[in-house]
Coordinates of C-alpha atoms and ligand atoms in Angstrom, one line a residue:
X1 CA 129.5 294.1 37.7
X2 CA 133.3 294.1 36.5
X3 CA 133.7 294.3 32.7
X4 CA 136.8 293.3 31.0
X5 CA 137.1 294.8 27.0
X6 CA 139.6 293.3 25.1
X7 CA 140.3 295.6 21.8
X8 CA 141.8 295.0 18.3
X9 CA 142.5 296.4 15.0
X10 CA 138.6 295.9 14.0
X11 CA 137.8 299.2 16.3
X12 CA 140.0 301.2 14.6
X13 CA 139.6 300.4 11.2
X14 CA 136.7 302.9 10.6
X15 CA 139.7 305.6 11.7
X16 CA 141.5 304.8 8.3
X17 CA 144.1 302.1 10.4
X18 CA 144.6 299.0 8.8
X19 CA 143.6 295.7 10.0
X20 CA 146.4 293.1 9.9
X21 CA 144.6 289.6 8.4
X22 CA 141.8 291.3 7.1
X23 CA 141.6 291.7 3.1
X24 CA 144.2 294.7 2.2
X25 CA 145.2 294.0 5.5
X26 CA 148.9 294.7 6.8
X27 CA 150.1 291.1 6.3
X28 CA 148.6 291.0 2.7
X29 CA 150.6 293.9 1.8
X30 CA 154.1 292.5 4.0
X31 CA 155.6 289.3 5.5
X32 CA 155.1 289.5 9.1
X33 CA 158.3 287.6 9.6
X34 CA 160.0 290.7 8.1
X35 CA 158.7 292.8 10.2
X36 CA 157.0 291.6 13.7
X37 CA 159.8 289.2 15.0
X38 CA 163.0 290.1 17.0
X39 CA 164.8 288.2 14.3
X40 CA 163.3 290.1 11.7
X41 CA 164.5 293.1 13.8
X42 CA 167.8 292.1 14.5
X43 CA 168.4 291.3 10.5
X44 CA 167.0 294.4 8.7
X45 CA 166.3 297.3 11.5
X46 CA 166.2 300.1 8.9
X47 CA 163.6 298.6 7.4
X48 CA 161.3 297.2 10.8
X49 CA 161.8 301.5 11.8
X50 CA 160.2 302.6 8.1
X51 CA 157.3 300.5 8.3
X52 CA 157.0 301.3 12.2
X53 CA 157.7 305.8 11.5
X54 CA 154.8 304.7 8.4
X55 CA 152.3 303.6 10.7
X56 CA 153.1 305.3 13.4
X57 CA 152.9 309.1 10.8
X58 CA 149.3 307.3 9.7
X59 CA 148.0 307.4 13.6
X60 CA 148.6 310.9 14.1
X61 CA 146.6 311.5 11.0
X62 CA 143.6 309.2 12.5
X63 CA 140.9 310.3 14.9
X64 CA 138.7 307.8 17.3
X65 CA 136.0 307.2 16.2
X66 CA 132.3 306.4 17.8
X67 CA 133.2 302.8 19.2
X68 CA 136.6 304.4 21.1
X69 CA 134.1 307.7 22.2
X70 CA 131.8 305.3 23.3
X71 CA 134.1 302.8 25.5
X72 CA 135.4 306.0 27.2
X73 CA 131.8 306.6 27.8
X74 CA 131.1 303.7 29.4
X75 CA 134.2 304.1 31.4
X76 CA 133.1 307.3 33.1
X77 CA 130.0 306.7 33.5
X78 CA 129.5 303.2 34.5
X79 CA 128.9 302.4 38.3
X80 CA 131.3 299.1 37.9
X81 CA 134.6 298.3 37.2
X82 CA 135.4 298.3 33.5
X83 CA 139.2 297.2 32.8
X84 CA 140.0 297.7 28.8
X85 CA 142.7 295.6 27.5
X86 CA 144.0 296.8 24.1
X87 CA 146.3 294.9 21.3
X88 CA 146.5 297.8 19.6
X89 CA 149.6 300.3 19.4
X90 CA 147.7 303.5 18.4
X91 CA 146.5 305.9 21.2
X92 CA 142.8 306.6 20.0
X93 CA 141.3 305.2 23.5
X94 CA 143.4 307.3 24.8
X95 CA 142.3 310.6 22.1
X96 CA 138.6 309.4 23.0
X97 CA 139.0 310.6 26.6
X98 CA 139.5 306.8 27.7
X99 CA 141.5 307.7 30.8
X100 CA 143.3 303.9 31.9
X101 CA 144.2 301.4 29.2
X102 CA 146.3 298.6 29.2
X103 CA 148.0 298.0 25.8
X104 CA 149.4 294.8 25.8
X105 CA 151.4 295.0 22.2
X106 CA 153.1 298.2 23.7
X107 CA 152.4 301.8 21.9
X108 CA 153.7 303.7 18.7
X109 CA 154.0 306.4 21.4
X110 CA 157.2 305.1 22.9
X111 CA 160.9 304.1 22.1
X112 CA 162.8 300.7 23.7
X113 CA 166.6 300.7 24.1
X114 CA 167.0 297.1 23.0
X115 CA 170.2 297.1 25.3
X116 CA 169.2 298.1 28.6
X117 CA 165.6 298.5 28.5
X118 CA 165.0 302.2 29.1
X119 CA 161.6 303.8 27.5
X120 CA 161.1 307.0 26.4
X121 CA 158.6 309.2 24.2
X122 CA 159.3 307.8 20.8
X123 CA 160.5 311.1 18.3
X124 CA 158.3 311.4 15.1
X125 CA 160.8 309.4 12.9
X126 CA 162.5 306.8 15.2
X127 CA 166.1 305.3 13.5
X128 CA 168.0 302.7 15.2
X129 CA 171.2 304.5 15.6
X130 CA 169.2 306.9 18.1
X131 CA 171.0 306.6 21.3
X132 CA 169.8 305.7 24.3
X133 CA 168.9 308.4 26.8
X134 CA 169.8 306.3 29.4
X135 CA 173.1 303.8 28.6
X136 CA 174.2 305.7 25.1
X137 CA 174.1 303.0 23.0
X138 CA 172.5 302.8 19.3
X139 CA 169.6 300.4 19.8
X140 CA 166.3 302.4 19.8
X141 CA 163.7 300.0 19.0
X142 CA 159.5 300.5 18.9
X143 CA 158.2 299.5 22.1
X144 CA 156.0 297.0 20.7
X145 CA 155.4 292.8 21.6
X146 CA 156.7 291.2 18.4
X147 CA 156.0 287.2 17.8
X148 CA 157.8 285.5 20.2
X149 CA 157.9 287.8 22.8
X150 CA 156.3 288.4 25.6
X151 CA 153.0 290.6 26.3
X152 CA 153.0 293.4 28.7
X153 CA 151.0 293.7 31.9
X154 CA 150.2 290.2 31.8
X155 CA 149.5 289.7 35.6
X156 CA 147.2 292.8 36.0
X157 CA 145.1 291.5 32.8
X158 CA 144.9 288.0 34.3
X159 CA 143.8 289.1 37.5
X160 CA 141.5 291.0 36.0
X161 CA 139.8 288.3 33.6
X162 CA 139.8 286.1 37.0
X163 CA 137.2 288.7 38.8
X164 CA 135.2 289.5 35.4
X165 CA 131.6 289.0 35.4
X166 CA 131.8 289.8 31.7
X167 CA 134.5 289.8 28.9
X168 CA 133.5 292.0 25.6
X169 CA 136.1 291.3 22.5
X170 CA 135.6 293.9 20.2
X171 CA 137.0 293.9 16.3
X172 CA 139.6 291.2 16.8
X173 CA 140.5 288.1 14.6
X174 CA 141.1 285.5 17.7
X175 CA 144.3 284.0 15.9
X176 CA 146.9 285.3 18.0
X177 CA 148.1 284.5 21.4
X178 CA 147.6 284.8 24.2
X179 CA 144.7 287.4 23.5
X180 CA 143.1 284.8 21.4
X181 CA 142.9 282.6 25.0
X182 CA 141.3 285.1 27.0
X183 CA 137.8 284.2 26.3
X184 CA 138.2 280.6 27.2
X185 CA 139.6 282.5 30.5
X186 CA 137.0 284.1 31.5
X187 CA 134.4 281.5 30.7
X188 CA 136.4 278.8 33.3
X189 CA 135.9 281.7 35.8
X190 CA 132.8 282.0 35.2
X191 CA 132.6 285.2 33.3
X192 CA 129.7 286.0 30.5
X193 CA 131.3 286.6 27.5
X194 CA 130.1 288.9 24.6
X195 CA 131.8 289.4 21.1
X196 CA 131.7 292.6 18.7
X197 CA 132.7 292.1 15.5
X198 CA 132.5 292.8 11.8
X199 CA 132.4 289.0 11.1
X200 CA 132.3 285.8 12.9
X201 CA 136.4 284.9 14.2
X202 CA 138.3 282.3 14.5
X203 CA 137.0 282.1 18.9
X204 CA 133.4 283.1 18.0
X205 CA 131.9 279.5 19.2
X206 CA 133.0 280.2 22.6
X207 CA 131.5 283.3 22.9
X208 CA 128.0 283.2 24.9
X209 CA 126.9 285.9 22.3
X210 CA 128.4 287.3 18.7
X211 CA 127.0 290.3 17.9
X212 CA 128.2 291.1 13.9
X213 CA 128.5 294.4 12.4
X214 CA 130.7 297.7 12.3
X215 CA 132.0 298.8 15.2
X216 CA 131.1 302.4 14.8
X217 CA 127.4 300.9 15.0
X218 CA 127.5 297.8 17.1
X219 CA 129.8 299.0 20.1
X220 CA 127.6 302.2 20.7
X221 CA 124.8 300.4 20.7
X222 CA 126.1 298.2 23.5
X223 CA 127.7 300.8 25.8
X224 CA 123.5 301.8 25.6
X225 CA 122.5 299.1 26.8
X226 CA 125.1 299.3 29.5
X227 CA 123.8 302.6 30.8
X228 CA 120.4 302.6 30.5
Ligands
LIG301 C1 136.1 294.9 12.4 C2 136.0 296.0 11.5 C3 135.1 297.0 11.9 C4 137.5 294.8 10.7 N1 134.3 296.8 13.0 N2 135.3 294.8 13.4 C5 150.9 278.1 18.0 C6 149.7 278.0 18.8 C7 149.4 279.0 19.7 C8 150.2 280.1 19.9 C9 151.4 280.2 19.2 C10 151.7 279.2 18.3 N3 152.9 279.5 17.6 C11 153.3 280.7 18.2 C12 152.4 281.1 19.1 C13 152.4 282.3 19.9 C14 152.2 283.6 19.1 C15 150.9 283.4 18.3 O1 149.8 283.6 18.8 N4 151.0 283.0 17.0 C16 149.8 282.8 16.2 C17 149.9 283.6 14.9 C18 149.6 281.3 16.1 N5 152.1 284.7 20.0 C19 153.1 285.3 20.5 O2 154.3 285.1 20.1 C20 152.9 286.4 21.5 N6 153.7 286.1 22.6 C21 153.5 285.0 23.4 O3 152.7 284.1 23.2 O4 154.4 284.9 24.4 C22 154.4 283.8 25.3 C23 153.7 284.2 26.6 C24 152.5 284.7 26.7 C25 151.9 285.1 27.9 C26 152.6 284.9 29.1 C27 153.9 284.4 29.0 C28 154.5 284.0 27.8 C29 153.2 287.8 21.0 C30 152.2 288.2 20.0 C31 152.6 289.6 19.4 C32 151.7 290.1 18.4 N7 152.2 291.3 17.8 C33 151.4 292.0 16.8 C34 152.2 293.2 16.3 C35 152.2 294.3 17.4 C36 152.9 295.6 16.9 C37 152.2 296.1 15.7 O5 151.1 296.6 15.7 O6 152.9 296.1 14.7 O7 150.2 292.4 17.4 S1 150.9 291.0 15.4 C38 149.3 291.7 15.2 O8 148.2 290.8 15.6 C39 149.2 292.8 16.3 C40 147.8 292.7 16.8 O9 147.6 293.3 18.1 C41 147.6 291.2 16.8 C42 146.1 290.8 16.7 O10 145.5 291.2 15.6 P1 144.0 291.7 15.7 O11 143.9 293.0 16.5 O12 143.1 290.6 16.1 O13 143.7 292.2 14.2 P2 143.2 291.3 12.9 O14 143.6 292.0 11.7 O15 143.8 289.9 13.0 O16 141.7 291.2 13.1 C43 140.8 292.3 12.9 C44 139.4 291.9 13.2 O17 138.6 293.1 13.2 C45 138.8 290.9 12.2 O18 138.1 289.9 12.9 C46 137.8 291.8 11.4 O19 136.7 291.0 11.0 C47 137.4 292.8 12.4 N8 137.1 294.1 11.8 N9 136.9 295.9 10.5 C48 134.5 295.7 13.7 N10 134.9 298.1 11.1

């Protein structure tokens, strides 16, 4: 069987990250147009790179917890293919022992010249007059998908929610796009799909199942039942 995981804030919210729309979440506390737009960006970048070196100081402070260790789990140990997909910019799939994951809002772990495109390893405390590495120029930038632009490595997840036999969506709202489309993917291909969540969200009636409760609970459980 192929498996396709699609992650959001949800799973690492019992890690101490914030969620974005939940209450106290990130966009209670700022405007998301001051912050997660190129505009936004392109108006005020000293204060896009604070909130960015913030959040980016508060990851490296987190550790996965149970629902990350149990995904990498179910990634070594599985017999089928299981692709995980994840909105989120921290790296704790990646601390868990998750060996392959395919961050589709980009990572707090690496720097974008706006100018020419080159990535590197982001430095603790990222400014925009940071030169390039590669062309020189002052226009570091996080390497994250802001409103408006467009996700990474969308081909490869695609493809991948076109041969799923099942999709899992774990601790995401299902309001933004196109993540919030991929379950009605996978169902026109036929796929099973099977939602983890604190809460019912805003794509829970096209879900075949919604399983509700903390992630640090509900997701363990599952990978369980996956290996038994
Ligand atoms: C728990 C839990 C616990 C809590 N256990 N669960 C009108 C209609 C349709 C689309 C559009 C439209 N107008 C504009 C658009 C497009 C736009 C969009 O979707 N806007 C909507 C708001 C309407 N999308 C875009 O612009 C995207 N680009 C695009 O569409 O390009 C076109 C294109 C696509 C494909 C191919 C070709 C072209 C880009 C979107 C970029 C989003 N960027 C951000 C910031 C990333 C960097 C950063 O981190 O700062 O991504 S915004 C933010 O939202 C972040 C997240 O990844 C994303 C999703 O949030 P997520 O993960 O779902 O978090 P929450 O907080 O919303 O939900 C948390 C959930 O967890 C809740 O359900 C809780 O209940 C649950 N939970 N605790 C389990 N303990």
């Amino acid at each position: 069987m192929r498996i396709v995981i699609l992650t959001g804030a949800g799973i690492s919210a019992e890690s101490g990250l914030s969620t974005f729309r939940d209450k106290g979440g990130i966009w209670s506390r700022y405007d998301l147009k001051d912050l997660a737009t190129p505009e936004a960006f392109a108006r005020n970048p000293a204060f896009v790179h604070e909130f960015y070196n913030m959040r980016r100081a508060n990851v490296r402070k987190a550790k996965p917890n149970p629902a990350h260790e149990s995904l990498a789990r179910l990634e070594k140990n599985y017999p089928g293919e299981v692709t995980l997909v994840t909105q989120n910019v921290d790296d704790l799939h990646e601390r868990a022992g998750h060996s392959r994951v395919i961050h589709m809002h980009g990572r707090h772990g690496s720097a974008l010249c706006a100018e020419c495109g080159h990535r590197w390893e982001a430095p603790e405390v990222m400014r925009v007059e940071d030169p390039c590495p590669a062309c020189g120029r002052p226009a570091t930038r996080p390497d994250v998908v802001w409103f408006g632009e467009i996700p990474y490595h969308m081909d490869e997840i695609l493809g991948a929610l076109a041969r799923a036999d099942l999709f899992v969506a774990i601790g995401t709202s299902g309001t933004v796009y196109p993540a919030a489309g991929f379950v009605a993917q996978a169902r026109e291909t036929g796929s099973r799909t099977l939602e983890l969540n604190l809460e019912s969200s805003a794509q829970t009636r096209l879900f075949d199942e919604t399983r509700t409760g903390p992630a640090t609970e509900i997701v363990p459980q599952w990978v369980d039942e996956m290996l038994a």
